[in-house]
GROMACS .gro file of N, CA and C in nm:
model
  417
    1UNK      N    1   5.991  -8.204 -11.390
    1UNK     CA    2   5.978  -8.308 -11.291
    1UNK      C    3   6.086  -8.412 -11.311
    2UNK      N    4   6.139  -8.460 -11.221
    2UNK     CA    5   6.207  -8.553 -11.224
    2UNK      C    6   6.170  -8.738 -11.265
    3UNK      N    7   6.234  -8.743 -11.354
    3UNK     CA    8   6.202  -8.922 -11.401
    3UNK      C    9   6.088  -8.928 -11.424
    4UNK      N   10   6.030  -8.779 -11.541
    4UNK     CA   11   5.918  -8.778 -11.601
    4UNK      C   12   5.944  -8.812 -11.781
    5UNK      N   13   5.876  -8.859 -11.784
    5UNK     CA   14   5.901  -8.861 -11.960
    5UNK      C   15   5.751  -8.855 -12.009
    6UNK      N   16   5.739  -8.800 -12.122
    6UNK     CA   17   5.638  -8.734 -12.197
    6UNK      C   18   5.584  -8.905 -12.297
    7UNK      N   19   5.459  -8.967 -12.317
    7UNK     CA   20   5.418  -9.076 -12.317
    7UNK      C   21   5.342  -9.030 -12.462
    8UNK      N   22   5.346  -9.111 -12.555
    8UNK     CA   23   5.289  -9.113 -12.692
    8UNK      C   24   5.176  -9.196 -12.678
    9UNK      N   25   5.081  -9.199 -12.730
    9UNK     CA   26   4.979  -9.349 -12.719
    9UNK      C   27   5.015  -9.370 -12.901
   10UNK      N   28   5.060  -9.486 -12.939
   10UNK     CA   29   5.025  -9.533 -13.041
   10UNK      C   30   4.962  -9.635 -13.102
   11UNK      N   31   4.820  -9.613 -13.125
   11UNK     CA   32   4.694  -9.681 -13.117
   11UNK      C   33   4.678  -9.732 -13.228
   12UNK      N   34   4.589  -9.808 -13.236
   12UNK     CA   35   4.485  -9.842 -13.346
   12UNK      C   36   4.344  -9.825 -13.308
   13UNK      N   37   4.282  -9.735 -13.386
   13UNK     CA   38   4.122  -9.725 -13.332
   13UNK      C   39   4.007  -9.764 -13.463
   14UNK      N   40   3.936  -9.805 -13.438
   14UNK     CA   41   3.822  -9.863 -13.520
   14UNK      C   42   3.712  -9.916 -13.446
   15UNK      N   43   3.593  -9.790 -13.522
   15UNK     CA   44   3.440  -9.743 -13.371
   15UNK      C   45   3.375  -9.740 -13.486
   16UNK      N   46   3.297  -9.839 -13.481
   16UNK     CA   47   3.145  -9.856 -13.564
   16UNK      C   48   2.995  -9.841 -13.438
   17UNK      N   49   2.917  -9.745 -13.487
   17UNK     CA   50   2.813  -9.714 -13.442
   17UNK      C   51   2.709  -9.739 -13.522
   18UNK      N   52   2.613  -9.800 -13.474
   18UNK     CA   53   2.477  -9.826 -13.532
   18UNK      C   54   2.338  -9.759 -13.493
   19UNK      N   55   2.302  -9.744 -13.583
   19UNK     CA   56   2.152  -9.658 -13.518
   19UNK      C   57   2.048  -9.759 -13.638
   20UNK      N   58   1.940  -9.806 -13.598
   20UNK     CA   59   1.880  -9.864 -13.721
   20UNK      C   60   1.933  -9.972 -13.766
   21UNK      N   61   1.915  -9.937 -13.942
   21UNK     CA   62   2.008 -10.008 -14.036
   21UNK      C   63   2.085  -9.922 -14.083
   22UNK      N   64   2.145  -9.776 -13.988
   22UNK     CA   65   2.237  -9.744 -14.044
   22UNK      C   66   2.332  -9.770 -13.971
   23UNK      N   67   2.475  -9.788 -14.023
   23UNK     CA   68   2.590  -9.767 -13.958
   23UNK      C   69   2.745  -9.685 -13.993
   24UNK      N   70   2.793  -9.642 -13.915
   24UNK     CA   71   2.889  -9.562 -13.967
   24UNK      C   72   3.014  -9.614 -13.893
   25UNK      N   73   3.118  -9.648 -13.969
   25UNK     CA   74   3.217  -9.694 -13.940
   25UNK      C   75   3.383  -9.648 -13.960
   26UNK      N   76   3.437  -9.615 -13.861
   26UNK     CA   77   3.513  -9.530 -13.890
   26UNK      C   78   3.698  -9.576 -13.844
   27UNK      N   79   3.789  -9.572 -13.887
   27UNK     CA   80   3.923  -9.639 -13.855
   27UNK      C   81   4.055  -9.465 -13.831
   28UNK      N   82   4.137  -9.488 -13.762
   28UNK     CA   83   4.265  -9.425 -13.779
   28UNK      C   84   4.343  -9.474 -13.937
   29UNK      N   85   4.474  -9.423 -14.001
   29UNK     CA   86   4.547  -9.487 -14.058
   29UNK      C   87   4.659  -9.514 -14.054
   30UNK      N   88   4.728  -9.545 -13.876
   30UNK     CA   89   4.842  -9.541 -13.841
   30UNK      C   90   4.924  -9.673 -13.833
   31UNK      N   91   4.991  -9.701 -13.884
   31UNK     CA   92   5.061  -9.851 -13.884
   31UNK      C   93   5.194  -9.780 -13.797
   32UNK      N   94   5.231  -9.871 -13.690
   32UNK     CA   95   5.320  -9.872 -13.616
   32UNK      C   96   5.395  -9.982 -13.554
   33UNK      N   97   5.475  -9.969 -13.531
   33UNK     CA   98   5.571 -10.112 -13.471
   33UNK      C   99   5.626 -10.020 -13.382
   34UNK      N  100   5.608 -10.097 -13.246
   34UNK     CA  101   5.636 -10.055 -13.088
   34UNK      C  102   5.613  -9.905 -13.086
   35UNK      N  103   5.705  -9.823 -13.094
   35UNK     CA  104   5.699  -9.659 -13.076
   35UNK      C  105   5.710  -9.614 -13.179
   36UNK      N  106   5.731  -9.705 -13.305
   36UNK     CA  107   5.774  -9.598 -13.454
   36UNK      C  108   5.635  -9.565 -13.500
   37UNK      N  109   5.601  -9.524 -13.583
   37UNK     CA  110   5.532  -9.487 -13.656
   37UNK      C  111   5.563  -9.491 -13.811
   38UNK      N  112   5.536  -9.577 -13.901
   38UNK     CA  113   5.583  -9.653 -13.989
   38UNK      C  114   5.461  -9.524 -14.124
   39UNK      N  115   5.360  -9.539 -14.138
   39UNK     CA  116   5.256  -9.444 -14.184
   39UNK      C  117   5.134  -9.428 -14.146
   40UNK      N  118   5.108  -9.355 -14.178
   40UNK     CA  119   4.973  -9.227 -14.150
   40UNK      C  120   4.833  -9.242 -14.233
   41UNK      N  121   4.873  -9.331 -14.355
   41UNK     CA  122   4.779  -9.324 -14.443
   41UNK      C  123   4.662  -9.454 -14.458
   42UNK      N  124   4.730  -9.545 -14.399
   42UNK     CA  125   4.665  -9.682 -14.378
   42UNK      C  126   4.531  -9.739 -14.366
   43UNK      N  127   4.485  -9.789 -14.483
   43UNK     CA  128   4.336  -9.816 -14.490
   43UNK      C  129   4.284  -9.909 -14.447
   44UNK      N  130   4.192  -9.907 -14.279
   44UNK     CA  131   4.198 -10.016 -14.213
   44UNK      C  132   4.028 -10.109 -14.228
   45UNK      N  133   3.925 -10.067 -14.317
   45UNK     CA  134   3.817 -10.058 -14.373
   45UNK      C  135   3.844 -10.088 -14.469
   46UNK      N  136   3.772 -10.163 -14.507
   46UNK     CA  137   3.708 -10.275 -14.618
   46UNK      C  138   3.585 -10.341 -14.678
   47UNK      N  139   3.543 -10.323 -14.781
   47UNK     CA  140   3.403 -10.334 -14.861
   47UNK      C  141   3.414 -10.470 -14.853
   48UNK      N  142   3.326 -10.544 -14.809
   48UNK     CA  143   3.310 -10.696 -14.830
   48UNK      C  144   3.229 -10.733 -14.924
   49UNK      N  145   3.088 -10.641 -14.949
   49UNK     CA  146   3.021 -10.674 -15.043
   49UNK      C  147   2.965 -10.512 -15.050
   50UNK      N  148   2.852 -10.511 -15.140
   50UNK     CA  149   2.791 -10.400 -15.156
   50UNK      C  150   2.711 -10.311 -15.015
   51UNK      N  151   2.659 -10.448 -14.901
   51UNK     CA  152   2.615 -10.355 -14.817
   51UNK      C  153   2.698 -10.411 -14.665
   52UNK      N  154   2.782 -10.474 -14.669
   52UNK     CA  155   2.881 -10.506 -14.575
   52UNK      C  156   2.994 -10.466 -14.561
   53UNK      N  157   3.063 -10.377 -14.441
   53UNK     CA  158   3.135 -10.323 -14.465
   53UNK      C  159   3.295 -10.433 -14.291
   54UNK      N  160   3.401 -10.425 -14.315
   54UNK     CA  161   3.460 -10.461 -14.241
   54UNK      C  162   3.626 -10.340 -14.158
   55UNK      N  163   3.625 -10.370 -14.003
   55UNK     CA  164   3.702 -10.315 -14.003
   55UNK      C  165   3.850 -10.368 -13.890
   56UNK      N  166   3.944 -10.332 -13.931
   56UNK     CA  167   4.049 -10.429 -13.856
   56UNK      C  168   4.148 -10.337 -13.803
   57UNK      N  169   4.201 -10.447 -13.697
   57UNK     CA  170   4.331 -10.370 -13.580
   57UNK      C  171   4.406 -10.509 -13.564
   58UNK      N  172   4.553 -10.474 -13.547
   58UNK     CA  173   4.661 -10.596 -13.521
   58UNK      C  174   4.728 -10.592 -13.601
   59UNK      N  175   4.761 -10.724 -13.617
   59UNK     CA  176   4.897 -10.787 -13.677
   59UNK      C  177   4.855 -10.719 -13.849
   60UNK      N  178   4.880 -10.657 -13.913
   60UNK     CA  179   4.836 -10.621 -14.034
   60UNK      C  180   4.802 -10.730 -14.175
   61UNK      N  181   4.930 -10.770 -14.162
   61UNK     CA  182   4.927 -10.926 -14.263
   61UNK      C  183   4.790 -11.047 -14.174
   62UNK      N  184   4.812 -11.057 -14.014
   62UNK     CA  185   4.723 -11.148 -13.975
   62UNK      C  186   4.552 -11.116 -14.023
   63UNK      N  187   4.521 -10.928 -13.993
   63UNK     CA  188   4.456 -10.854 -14.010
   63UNK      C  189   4.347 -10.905 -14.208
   64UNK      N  190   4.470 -10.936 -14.298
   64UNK     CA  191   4.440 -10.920 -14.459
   64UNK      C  192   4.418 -11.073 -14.428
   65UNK      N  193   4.506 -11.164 -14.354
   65UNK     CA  194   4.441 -11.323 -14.402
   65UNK      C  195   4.323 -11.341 -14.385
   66UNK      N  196   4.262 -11.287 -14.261
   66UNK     CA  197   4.176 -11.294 -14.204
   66UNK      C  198   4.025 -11.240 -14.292
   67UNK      N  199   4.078 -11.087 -14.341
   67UNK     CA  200   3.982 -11.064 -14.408
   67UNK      C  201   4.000 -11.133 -14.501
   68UNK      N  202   4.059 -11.217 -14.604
   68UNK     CA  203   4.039 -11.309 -14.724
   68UNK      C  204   3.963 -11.385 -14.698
   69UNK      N  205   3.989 -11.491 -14.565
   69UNK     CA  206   3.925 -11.584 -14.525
   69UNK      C  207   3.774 -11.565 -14.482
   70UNK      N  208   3.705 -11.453 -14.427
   70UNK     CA  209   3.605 -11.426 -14.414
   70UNK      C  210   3.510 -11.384 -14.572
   71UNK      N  211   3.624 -11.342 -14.677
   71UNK     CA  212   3.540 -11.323 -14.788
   71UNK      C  213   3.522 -11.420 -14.881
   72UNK      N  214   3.624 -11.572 -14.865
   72UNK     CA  215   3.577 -11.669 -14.901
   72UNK      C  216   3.410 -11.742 -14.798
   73UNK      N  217   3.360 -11.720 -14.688
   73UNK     CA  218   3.292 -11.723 -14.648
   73UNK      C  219   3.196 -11.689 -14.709
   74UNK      N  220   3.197 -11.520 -14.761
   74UNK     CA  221   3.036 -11.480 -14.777
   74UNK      C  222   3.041 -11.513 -14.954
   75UNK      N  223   3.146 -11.574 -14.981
   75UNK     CA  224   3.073 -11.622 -15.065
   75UNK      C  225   3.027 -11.788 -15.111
   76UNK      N  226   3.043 -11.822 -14.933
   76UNK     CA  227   2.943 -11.973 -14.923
   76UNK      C  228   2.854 -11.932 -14.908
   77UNK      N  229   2.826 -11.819 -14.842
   77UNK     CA  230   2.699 -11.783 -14.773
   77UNK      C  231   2.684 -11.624 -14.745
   78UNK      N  232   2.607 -11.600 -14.941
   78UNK     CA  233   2.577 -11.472 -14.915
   78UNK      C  234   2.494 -11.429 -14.890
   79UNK      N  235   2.507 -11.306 -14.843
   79UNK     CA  236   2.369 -11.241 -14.775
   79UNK      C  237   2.360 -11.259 -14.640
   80UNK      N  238   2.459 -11.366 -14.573
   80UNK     CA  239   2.448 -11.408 -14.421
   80UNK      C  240   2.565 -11.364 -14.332
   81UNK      N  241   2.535 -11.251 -14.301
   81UNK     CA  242   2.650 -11.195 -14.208
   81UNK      C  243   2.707 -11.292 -14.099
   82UNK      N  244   2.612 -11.297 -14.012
   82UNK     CA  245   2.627 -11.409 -13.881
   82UNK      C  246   2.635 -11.539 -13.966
   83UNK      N  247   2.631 -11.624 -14.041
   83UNK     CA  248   2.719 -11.722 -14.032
   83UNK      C  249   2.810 -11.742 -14.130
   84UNK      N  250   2.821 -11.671 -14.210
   84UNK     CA  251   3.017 -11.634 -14.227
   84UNK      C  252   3.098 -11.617 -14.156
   85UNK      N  253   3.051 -11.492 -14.064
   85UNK     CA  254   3.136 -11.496 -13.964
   85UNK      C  255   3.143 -11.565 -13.835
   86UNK      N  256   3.070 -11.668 -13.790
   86UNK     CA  257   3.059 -11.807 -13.728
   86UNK      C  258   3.119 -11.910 -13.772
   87UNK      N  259   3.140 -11.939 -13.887
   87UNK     CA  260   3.229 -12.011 -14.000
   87UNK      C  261   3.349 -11.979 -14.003
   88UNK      N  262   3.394 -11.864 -14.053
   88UNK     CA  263   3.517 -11.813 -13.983
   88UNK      C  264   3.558 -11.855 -13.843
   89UNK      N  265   3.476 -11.811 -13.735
   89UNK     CA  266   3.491 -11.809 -13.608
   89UNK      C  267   3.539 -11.948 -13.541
   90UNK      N  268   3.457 -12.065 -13.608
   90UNK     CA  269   3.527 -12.220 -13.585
   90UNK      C  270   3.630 -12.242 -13.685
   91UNK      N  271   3.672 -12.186 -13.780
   91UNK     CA  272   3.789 -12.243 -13.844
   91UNK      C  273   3.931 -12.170 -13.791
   92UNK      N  274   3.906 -12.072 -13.718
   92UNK     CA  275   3.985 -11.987 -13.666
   92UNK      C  276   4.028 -12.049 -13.511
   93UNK      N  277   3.916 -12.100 -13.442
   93UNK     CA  278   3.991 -12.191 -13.308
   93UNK      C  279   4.015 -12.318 -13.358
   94UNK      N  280   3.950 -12.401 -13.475
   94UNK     CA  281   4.004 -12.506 -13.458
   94UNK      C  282   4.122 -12.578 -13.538
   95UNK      N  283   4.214 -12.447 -13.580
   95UNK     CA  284   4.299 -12.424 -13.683
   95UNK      C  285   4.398 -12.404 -13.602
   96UNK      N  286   4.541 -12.508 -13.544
   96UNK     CA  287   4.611 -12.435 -13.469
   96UNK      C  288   4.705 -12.307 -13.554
   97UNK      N  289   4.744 -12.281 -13.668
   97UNK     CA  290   4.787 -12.163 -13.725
   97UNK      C  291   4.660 -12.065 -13.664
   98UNK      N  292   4.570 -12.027 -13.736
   98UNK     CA  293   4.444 -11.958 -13.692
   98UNK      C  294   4.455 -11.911 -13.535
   99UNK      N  295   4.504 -11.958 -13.461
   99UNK     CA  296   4.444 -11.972 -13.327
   99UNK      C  297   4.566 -11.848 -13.287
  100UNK      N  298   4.677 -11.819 -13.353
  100UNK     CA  299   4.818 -11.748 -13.279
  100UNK      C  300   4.788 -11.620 -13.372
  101UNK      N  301   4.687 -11.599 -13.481
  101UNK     CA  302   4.633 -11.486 -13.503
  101UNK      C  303   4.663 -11.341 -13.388
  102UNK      N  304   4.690 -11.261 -13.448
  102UNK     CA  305   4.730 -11.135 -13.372
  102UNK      C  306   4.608 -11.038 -13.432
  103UNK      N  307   4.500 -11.027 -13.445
  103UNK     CA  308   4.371 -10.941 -13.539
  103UNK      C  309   4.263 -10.969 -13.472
  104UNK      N  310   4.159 -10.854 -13.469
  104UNK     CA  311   4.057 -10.814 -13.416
  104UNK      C  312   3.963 -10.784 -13.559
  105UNK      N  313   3.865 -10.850 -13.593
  105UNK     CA  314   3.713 -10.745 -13.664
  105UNK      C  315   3.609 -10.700 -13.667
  106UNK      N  316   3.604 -10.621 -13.717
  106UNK     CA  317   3.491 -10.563 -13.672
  106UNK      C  318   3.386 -10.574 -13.826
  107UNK      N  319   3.275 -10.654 -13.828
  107UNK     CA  320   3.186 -10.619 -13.925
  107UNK      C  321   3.061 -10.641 -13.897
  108UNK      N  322   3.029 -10.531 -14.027
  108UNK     CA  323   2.874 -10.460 -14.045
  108UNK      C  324   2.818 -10.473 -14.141
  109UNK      N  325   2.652 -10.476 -14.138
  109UNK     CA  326   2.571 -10.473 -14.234
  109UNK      C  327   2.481 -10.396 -14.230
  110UNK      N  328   2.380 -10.366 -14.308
  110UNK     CA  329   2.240 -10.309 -14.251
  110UNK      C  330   2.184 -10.389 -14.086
  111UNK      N  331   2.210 -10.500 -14.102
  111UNK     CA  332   2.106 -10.597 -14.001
  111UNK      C  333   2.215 -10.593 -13.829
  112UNK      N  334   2.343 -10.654 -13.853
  112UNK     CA  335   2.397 -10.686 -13.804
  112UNK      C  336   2.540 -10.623 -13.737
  113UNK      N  337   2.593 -10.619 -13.610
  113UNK     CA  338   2.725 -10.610 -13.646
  113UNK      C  339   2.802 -10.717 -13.527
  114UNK      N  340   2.903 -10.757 -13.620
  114UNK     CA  341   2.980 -10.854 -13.506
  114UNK      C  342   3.133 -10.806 -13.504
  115UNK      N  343   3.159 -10.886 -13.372
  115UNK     CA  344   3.287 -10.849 -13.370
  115UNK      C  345   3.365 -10.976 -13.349
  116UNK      N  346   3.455 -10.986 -13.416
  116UNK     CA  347   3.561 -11.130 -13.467
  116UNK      C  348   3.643 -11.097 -13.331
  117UNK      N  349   3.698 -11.158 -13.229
  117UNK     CA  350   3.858 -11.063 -13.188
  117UNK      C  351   3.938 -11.200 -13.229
  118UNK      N  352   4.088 -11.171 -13.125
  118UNK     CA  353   4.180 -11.236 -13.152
  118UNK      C  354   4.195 -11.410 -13.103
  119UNK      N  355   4.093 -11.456 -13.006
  119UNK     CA  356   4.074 -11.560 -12.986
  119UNK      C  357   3.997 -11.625 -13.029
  120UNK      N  358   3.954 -11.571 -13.148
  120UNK     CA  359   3.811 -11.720 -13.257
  120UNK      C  360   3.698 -11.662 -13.181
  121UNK      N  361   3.648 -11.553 -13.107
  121UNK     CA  362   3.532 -11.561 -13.044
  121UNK      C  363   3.465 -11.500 -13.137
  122UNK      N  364   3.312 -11.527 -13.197
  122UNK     CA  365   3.201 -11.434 -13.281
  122UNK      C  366   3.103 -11.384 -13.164
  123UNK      N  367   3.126 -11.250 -13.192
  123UNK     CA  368   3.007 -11.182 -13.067
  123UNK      C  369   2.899 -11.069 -13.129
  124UNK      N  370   2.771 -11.105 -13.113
  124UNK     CA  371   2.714 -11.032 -13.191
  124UNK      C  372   2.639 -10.874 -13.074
  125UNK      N  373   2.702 -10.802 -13.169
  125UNK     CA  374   2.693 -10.631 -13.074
  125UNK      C  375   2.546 -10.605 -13.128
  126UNK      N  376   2.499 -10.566 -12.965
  126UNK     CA  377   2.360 -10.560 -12.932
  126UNK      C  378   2.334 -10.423 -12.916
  127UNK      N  379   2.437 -10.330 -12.869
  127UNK     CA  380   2.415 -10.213 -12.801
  127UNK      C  381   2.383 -10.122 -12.882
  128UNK      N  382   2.505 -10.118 -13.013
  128UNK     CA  383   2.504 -10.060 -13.123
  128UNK      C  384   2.628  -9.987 -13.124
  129UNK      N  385   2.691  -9.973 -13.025
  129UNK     CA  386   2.896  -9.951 -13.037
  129UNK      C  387   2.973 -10.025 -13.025
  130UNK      N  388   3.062 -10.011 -13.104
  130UNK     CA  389   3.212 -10.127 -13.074
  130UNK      C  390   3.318 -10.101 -13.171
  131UNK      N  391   3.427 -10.083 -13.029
  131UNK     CA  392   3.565 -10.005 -13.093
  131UNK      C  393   3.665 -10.151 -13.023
  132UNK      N  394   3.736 -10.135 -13.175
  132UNK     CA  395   3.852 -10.248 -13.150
  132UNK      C  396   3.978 -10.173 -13.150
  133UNK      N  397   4.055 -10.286 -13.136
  133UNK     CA  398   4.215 -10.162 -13.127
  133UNK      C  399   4.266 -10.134 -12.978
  134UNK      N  400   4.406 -10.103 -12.971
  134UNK     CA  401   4.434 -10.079 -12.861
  134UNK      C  402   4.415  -9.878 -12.808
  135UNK      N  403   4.334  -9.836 -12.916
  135UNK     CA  404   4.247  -9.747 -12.870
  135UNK      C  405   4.124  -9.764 -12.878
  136UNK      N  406   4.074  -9.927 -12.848
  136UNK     CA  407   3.917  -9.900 -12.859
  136UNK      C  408   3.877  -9.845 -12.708
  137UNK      N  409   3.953  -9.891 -12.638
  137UNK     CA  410   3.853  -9.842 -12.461
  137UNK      C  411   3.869  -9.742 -12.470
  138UNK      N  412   3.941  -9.608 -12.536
  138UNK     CA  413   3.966  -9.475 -12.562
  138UNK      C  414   3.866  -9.424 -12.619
  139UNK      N  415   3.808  -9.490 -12.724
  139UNK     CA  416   3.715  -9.506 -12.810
  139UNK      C  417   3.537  -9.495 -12.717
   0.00000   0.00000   0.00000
């Protein structure tokens, strides 16, 4: 065909499903910048505590501040999923650094799961799916 070109998707996907108090959470490990593909192996999941688990898409470095900053949280307030990450969630809009964040999260517990995105919003997922990433609607 003419002035066809063959289209790559290079995504980030991360789809946590809940049933119960279980949840299973699952990431790609592709780090990429625009069309490259930089590696394959990339661990985008993270143990926050023993029964909290976290998962991220974006800016990679924005991605790790972010999770630091949420794990100084749970340990103001452990055991409390929702307001760590509500705590987070206002220091993140009312932080103008915070606010130009390029990162999406996704975390889980037995009880709970929320999702952080890139504008300071805390939203707590009711349904029991939620995929971040620019392959989550793929997802």
């Amino acid at each position: 065909m003419r002035g066809y070109r063959e289209h790559q998707f290079h995504s980030t996907t991360v789809l946590s499903v809940r049933k119960g108090d279980q949840v299973a959470m699952i990431a790609d490990g592709q780090i990429s910048l625009g069309p490259t593909v930089f590696k394959t192996t990339a661990k985008k999941l993270r143990k926050i505590n023993d029964e909290t688990v976290c998962g991220f898409a974006g800016s990679a470095a924005d991605c790790l501040a972010l999770i630091e900053l949420l794990e100084k949280e749970f340990e103001k307030y452990p055991g409390q999923t929702l307001r760590a990450c509500l705590s987070l969630a206002k220091q993140w809009r009312t932080n103008k650094m915070h606010a130009q964040l390029q990162a999406d999260l996704i975390i889980s517990d037995p009880d709970i799961t929320v999702l952080l995105d890139g504008s300071g919003n805390c939203i707590e997922i009711e349904e029991g799916v939620v995929a971040i990433g620019s392959g989550g609607l793929y997802a």
